[in-house]
PDB file of C-alpha atoms in Angstrom:
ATOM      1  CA  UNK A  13       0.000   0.000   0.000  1.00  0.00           C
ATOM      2  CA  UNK A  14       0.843   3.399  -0.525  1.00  0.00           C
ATOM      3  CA  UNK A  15       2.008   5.685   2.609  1.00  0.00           C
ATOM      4  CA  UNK A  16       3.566   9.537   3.046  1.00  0.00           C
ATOM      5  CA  UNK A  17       5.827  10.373   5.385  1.00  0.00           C
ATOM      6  CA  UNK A  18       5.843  14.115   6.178  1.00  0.00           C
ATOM      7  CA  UNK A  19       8.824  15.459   7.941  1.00  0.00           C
ATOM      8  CA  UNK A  20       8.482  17.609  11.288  1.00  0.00           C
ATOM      9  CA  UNK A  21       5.208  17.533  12.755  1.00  0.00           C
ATOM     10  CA  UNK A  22       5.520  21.155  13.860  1.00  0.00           C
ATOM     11  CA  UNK A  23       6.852  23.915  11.515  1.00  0.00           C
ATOM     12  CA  UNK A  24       7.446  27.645  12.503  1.00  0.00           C
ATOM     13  CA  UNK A  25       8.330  30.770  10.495  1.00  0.00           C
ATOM     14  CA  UNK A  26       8.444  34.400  10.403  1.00  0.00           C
ATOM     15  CA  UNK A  27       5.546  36.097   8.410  1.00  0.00           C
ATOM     16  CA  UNK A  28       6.763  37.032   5.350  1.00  0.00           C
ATOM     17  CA  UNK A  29       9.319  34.115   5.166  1.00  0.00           C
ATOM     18  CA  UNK A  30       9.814  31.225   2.947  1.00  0.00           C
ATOM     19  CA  UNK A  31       7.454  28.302   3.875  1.00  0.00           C
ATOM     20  CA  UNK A  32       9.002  24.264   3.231  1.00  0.00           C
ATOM     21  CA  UNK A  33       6.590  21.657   4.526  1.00  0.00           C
ATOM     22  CA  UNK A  34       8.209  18.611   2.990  1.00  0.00           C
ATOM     23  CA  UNK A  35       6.382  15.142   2.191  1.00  0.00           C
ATOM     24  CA  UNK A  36       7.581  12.005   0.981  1.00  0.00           C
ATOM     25  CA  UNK A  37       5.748   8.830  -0.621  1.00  0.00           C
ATOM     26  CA  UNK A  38       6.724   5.665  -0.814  1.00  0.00           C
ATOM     27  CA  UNK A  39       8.710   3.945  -3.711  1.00  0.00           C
ATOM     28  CA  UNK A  40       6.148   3.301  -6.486  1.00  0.00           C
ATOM     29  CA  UNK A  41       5.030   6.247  -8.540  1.00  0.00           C
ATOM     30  CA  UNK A  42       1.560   7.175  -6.811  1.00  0.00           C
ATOM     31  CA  UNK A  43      -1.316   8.108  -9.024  1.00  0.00           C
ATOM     32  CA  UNK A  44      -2.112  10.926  -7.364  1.00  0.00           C
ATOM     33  CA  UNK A  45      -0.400  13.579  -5.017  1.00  0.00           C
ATOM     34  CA  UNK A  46      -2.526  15.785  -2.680  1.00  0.00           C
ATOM     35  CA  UNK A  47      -2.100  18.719  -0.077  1.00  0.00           C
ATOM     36  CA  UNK A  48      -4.531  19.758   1.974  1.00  0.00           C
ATOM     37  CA  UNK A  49      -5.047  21.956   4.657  1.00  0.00           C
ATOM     38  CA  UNK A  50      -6.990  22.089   7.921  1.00  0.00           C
ATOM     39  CA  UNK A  51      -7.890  25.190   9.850  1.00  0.00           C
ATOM     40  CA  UNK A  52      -8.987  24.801  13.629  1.00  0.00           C
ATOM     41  CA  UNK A  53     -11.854  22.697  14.370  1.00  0.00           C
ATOM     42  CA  UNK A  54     -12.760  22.589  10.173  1.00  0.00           C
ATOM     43  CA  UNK A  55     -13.049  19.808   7.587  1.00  0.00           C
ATOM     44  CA  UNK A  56     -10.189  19.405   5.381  1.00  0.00           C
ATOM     45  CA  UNK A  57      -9.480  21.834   2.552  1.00  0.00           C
ATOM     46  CA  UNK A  58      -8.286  21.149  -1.158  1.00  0.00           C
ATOM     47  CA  UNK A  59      -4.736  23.123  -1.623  1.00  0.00           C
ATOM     48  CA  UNK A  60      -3.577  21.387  -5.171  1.00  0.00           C
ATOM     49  CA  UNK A  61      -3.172  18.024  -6.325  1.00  0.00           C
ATOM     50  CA  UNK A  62      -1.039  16.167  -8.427  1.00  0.00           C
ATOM     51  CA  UNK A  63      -1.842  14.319 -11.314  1.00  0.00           C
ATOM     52  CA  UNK A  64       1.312  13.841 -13.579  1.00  0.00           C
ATOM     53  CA  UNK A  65       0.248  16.397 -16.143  1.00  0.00           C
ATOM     54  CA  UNK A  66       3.293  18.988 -14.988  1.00  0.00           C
ATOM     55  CA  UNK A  67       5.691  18.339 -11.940  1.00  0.00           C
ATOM     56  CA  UNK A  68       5.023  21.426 -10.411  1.00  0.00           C
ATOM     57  CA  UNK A  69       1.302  22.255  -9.335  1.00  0.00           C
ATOM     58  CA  UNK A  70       0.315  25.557  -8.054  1.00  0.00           C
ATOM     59  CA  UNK A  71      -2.900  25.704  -5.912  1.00  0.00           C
ATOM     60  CA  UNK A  72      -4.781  27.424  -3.823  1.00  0.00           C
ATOM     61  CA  UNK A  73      -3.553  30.982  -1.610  1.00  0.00           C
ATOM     62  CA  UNK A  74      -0.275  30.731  -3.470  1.00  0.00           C
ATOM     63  CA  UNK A  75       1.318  27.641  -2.567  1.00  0.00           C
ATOM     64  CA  UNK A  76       3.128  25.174  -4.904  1.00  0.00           C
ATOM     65  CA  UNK A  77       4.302  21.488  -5.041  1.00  0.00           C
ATOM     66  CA  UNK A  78       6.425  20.368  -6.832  1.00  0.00           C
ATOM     67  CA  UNK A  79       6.991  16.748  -7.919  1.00  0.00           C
ATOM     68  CA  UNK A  80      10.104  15.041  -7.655  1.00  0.00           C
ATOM     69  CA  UNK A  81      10.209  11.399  -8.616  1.00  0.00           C
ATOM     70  CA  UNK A  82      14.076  10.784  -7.912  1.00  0.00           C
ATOM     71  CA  UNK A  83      13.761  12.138  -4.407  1.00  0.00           C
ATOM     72  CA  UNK A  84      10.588  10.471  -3.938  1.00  0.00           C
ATOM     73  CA  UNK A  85       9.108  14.300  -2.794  1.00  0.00           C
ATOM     74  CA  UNK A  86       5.913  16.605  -3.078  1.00  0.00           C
ATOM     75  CA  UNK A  87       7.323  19.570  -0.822  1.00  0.00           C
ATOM     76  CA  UNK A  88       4.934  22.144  -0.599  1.00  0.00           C
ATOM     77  CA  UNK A  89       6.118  26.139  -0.568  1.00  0.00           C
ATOM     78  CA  UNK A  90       4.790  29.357  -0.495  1.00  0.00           C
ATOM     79  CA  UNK A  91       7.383  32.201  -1.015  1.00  0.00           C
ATOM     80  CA  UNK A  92       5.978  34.528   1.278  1.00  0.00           C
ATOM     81  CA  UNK A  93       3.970  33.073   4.657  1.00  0.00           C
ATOM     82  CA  UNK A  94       0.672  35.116   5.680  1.00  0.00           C
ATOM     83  CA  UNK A  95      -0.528  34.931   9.059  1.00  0.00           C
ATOM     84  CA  UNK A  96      -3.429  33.673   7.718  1.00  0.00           C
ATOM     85  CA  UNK A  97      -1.356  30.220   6.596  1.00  0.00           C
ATOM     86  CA  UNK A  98      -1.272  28.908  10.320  1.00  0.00           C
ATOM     87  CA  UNK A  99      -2.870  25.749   9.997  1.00  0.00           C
ATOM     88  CA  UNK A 100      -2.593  22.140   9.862  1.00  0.00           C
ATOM     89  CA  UNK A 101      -1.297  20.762   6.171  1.00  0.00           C
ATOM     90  CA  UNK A 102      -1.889  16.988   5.135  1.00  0.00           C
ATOM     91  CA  UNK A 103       0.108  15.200   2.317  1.00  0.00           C
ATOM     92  CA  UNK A 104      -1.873  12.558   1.191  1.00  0.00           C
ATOM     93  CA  UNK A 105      -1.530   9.842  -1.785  1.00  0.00           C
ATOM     94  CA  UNK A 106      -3.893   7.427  -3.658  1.00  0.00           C
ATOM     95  CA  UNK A 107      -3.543   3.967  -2.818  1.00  0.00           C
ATOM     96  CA  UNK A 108      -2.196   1.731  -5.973  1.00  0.00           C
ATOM     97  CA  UNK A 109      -5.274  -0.800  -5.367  1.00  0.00           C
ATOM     98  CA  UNK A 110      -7.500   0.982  -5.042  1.00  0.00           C
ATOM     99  CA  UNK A 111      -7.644   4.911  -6.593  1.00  0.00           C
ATOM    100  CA  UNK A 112     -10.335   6.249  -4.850  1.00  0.00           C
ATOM    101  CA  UNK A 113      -8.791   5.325  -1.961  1.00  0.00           C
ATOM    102  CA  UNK A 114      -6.369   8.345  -0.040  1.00  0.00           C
ATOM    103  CA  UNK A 115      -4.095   7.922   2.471  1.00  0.00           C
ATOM    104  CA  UNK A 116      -2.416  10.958   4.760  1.00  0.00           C
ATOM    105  CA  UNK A 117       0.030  12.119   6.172  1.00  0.00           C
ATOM    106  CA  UNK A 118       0.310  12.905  10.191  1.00  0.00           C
ATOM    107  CA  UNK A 119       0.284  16.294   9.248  1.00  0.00           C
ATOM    108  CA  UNK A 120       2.451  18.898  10.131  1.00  0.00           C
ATOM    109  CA  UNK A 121       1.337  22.806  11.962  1.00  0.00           C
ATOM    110  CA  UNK A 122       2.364  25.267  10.565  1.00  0.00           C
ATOM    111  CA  UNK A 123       2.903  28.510  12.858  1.00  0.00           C
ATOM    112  CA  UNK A 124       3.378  32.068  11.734  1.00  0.00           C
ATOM    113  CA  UNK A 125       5.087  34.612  13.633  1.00  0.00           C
ATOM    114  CA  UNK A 126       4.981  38.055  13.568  1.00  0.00           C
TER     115      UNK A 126
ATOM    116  CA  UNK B   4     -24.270  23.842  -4.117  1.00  0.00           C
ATOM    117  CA  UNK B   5     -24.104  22.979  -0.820  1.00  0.00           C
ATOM    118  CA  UNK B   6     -20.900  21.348   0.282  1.00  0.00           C
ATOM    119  CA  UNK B   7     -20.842  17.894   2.088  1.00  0.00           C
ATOM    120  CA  UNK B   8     -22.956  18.410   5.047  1.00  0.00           C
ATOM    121  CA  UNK B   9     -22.185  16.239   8.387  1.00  0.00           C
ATOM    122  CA  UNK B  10     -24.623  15.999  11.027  1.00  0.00           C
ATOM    123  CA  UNK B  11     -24.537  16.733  14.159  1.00  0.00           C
ATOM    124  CA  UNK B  12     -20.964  19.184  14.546  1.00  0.00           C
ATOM    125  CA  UNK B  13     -20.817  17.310  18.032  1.00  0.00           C
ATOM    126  CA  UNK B  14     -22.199  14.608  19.756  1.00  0.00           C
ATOM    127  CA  UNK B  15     -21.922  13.696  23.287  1.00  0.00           C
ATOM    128  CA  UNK B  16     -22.728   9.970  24.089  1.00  0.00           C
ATOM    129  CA  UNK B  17     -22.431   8.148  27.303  1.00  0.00           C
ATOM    130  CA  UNK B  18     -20.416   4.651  27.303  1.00  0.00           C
ATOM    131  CA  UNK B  19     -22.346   2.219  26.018  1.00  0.00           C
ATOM    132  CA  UNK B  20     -25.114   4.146  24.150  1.00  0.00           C
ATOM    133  CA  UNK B  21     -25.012   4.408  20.328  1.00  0.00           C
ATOM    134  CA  UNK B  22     -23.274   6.849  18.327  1.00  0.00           C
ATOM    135  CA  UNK B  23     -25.098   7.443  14.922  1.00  0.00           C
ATOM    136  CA  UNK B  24     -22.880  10.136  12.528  1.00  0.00           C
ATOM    137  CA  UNK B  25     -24.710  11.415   9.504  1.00  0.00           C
ATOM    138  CA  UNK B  26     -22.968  12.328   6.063  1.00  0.00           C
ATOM    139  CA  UNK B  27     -24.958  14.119   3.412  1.00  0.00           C
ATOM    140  CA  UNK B  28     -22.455  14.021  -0.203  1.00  0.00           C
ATOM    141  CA  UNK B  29     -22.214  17.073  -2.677  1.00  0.00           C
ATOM    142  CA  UNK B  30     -24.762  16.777  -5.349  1.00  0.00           C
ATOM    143  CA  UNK B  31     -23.889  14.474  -7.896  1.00  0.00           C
ATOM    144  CA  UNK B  32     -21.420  12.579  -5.483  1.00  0.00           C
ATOM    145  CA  UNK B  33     -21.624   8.739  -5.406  1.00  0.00           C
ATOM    146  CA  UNK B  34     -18.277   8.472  -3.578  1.00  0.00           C
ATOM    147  CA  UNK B  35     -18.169   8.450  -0.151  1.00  0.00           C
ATOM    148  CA  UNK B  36     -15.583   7.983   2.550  1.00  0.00           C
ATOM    149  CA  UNK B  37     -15.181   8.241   6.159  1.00  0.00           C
ATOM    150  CA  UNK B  38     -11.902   8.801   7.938  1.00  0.00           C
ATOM    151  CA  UNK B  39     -11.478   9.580  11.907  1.00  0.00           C
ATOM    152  CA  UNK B  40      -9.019  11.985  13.616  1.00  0.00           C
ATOM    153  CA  UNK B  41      -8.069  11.293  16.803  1.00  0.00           C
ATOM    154  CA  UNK B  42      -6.685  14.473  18.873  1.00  0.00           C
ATOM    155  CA  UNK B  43      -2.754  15.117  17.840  1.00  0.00           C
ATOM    156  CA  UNK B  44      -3.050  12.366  14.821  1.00  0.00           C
ATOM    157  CA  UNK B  45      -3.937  12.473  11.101  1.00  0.00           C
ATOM    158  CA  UNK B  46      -6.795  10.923   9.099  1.00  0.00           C
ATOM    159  CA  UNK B  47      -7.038   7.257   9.144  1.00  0.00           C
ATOM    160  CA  UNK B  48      -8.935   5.532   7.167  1.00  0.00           C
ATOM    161  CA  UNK B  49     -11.890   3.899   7.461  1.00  0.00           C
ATOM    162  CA  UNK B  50     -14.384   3.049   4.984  1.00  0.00           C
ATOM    163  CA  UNK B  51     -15.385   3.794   1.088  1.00  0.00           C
ATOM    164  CA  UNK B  52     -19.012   3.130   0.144  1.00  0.00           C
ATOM    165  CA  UNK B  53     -20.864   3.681  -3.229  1.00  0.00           C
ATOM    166  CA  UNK B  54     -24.728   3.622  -3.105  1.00  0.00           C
ATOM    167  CA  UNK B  55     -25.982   0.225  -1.579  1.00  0.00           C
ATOM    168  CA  UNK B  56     -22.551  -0.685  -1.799  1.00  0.00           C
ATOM    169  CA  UNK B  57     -19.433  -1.025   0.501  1.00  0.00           C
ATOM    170  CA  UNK B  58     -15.870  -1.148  -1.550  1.00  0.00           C
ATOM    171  CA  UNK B  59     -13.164  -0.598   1.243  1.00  0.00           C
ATOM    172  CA  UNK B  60     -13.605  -1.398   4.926  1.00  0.00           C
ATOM    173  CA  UNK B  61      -9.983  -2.043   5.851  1.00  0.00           C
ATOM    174  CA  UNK B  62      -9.835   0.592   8.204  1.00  0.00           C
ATOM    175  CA  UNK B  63     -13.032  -0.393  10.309  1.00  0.00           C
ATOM    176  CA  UNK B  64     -12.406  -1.701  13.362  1.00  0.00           C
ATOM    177  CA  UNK B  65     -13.914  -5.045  13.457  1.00  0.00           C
ATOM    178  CA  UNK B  66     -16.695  -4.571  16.287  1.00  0.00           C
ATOM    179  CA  UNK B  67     -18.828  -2.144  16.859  1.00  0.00           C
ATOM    180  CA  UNK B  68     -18.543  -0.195  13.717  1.00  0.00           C
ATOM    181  CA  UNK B  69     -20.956  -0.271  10.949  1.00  0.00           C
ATOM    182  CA  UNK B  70     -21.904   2.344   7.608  1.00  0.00           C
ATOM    183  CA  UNK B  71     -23.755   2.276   4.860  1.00  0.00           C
ATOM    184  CA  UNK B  72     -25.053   4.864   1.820  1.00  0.00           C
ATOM    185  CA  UNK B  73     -28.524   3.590   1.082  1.00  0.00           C
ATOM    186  CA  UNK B  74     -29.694   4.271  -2.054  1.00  0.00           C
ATOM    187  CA  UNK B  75     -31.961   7.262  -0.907  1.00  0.00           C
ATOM    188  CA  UNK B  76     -30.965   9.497   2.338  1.00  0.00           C
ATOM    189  CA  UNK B  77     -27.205  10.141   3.806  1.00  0.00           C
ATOM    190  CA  UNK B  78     -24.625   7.886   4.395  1.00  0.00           C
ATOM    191  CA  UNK B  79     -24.361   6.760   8.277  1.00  0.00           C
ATOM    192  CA  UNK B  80     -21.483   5.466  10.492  1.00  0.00           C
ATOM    193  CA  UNK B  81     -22.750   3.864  13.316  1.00  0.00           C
ATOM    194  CA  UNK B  82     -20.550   2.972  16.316  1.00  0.00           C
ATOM    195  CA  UNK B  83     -22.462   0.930  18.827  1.00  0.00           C
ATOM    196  CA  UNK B  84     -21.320   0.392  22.796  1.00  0.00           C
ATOM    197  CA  UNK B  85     -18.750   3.626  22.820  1.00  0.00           C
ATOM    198  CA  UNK B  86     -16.088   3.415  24.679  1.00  0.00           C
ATOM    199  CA  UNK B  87     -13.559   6.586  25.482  1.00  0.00           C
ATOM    200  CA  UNK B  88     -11.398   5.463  23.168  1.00  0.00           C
ATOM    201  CA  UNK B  89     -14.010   6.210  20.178  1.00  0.00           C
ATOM    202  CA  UNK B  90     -14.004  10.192  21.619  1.00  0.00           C
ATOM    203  CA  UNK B  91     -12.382  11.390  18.123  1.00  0.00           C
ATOM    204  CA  UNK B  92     -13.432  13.789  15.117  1.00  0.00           C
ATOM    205  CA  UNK B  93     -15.044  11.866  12.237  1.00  0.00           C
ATOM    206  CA  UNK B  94     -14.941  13.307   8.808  1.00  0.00           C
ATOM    207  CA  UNK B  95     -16.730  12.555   5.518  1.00  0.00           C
ATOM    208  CA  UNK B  96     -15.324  13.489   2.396  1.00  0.00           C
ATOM    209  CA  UNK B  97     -17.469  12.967  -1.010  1.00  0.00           C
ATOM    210  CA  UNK B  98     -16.024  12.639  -4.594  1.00  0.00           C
ATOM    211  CA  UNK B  99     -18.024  12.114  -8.188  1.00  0.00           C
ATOM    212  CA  UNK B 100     -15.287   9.752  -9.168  1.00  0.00           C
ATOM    213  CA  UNK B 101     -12.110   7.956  -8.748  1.00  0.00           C
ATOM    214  CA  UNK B 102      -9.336  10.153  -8.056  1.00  0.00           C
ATOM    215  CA  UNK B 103     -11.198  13.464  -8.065  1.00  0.00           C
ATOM    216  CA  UNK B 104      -9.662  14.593  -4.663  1.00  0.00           C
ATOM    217  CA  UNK B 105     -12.019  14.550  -1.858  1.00  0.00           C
ATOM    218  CA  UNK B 106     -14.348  16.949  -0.708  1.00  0.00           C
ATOM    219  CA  UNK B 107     -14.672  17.290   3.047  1.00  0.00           C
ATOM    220  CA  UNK B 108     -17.448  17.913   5.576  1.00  0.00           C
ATOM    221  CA  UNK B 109     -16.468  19.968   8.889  1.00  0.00           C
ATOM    222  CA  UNK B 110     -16.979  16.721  10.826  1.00  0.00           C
ATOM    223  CA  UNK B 111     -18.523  15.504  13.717  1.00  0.00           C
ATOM    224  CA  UNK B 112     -16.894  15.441  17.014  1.00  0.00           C
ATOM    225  CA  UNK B 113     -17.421  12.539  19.291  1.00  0.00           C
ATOM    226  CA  UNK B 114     -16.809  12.821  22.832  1.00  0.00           C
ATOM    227  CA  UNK B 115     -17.871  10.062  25.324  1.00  0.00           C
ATOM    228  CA  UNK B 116     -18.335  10.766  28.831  1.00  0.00           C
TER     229      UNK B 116
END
């Protein structure tokens, strides 16, 4: 089955900074790629999704991804963090048997400072 | 076009009383999944059902837990005898297809006293 493994469960920048949340999937090449994102006490939110069209995916409130099959990575960035972006982000990737089927990440928090 | 639409936002149950969690798909959505979130954790998975249908229950425990997506109303998750353990967020996402990305309800949040 397929897994991600997203690295540091608790990220924290200066507003204004350069935001890396970094994800990485397992060996076989996934269908699909996801990011989402969580705000406090909300459903999960749609940020971009992969689908092997173009290695690098922009979505939603100006983050990226970008695909990166010989490092096994969908990193997620935004150049420029917003207070707004504290939240809780999710990689998540199809499962190979069964497409409909997504699997997450722990998640990692993302915190803002002034 | 109303989202996917979970009812109720929180429920309160007692152990050993019945915990009945409603999911309501987007329009046009035959694809539906439920995941929990346990406080601190991400989304596991639990179940993918089409109408009348169940695909994927890997992630159901093997007692207790029960869904279905009858062919008319909202999709269900029932979790009968609750135990403090269940206390968790449940989510339901919807798609209209494979591999359309999920879209999520706000959840329900279980807590039992």
């Amino acid at each position: 089955a397929q897994s991600v493994t997203q690295l540091g469960s608790h990220v924290s920048v200066s507003e204004g900074a350069l935001v890396l949340l970094r994800c990485n999937y397992s060996s076989s090449v996934p269908p699909y790629l996801f990011w989402y994102v969580q705000y406090p006490n909300q459903g999960l939110q749609l940020l971009l999704k992969y689908t092997s069209a173009a290695t690098l995916v922009k979505g939603i409130n100006g983050f990226e991804a970008e695909f990166k099959k010989s490092e096994t990575s969908f990193h997620l960035t935004k150049p420029s963090a917003h207070m707004s972006d504290a939240a809780e982000y999710f990689c998540a990737v199809s499962d190979l048997g069964s497409a409909s089927k997504i699997i997450f990440g722990s998640g990692t928090r993302l915190s803002i400072r002034p | 076009n109303a989202g996917v639409m979970q009812n109720p936002r929180h429920l309160v149950r007692r152990r050993g009383q019945e915990a009945r969690l409603r999911c309501s798909p987007m329009k046009g959505h035959s694809h539906v999944y439920w995941y929990r979130q346990l406080p601190e954790e991400g989304l596991k998975f639990m179940v993918y059902l089409q109408k009348e249908n169940i695909i994927d229950e890997s992630g159901m425990p093997k007692e207790r837990f029960s869904a279905e997506f009858p062919k008319e109303g909202p999709s269900i998750l029932r979790i009968q005898q609750v135990v403090r353990g269940d206390s968790a967020a449940y989510f339901c996402a919807s798609s209209p297809a494979e591999s359309d990305g999920y879209t999520f309800g706000s959840g329900t949040r279980l807590t039992v006293v």
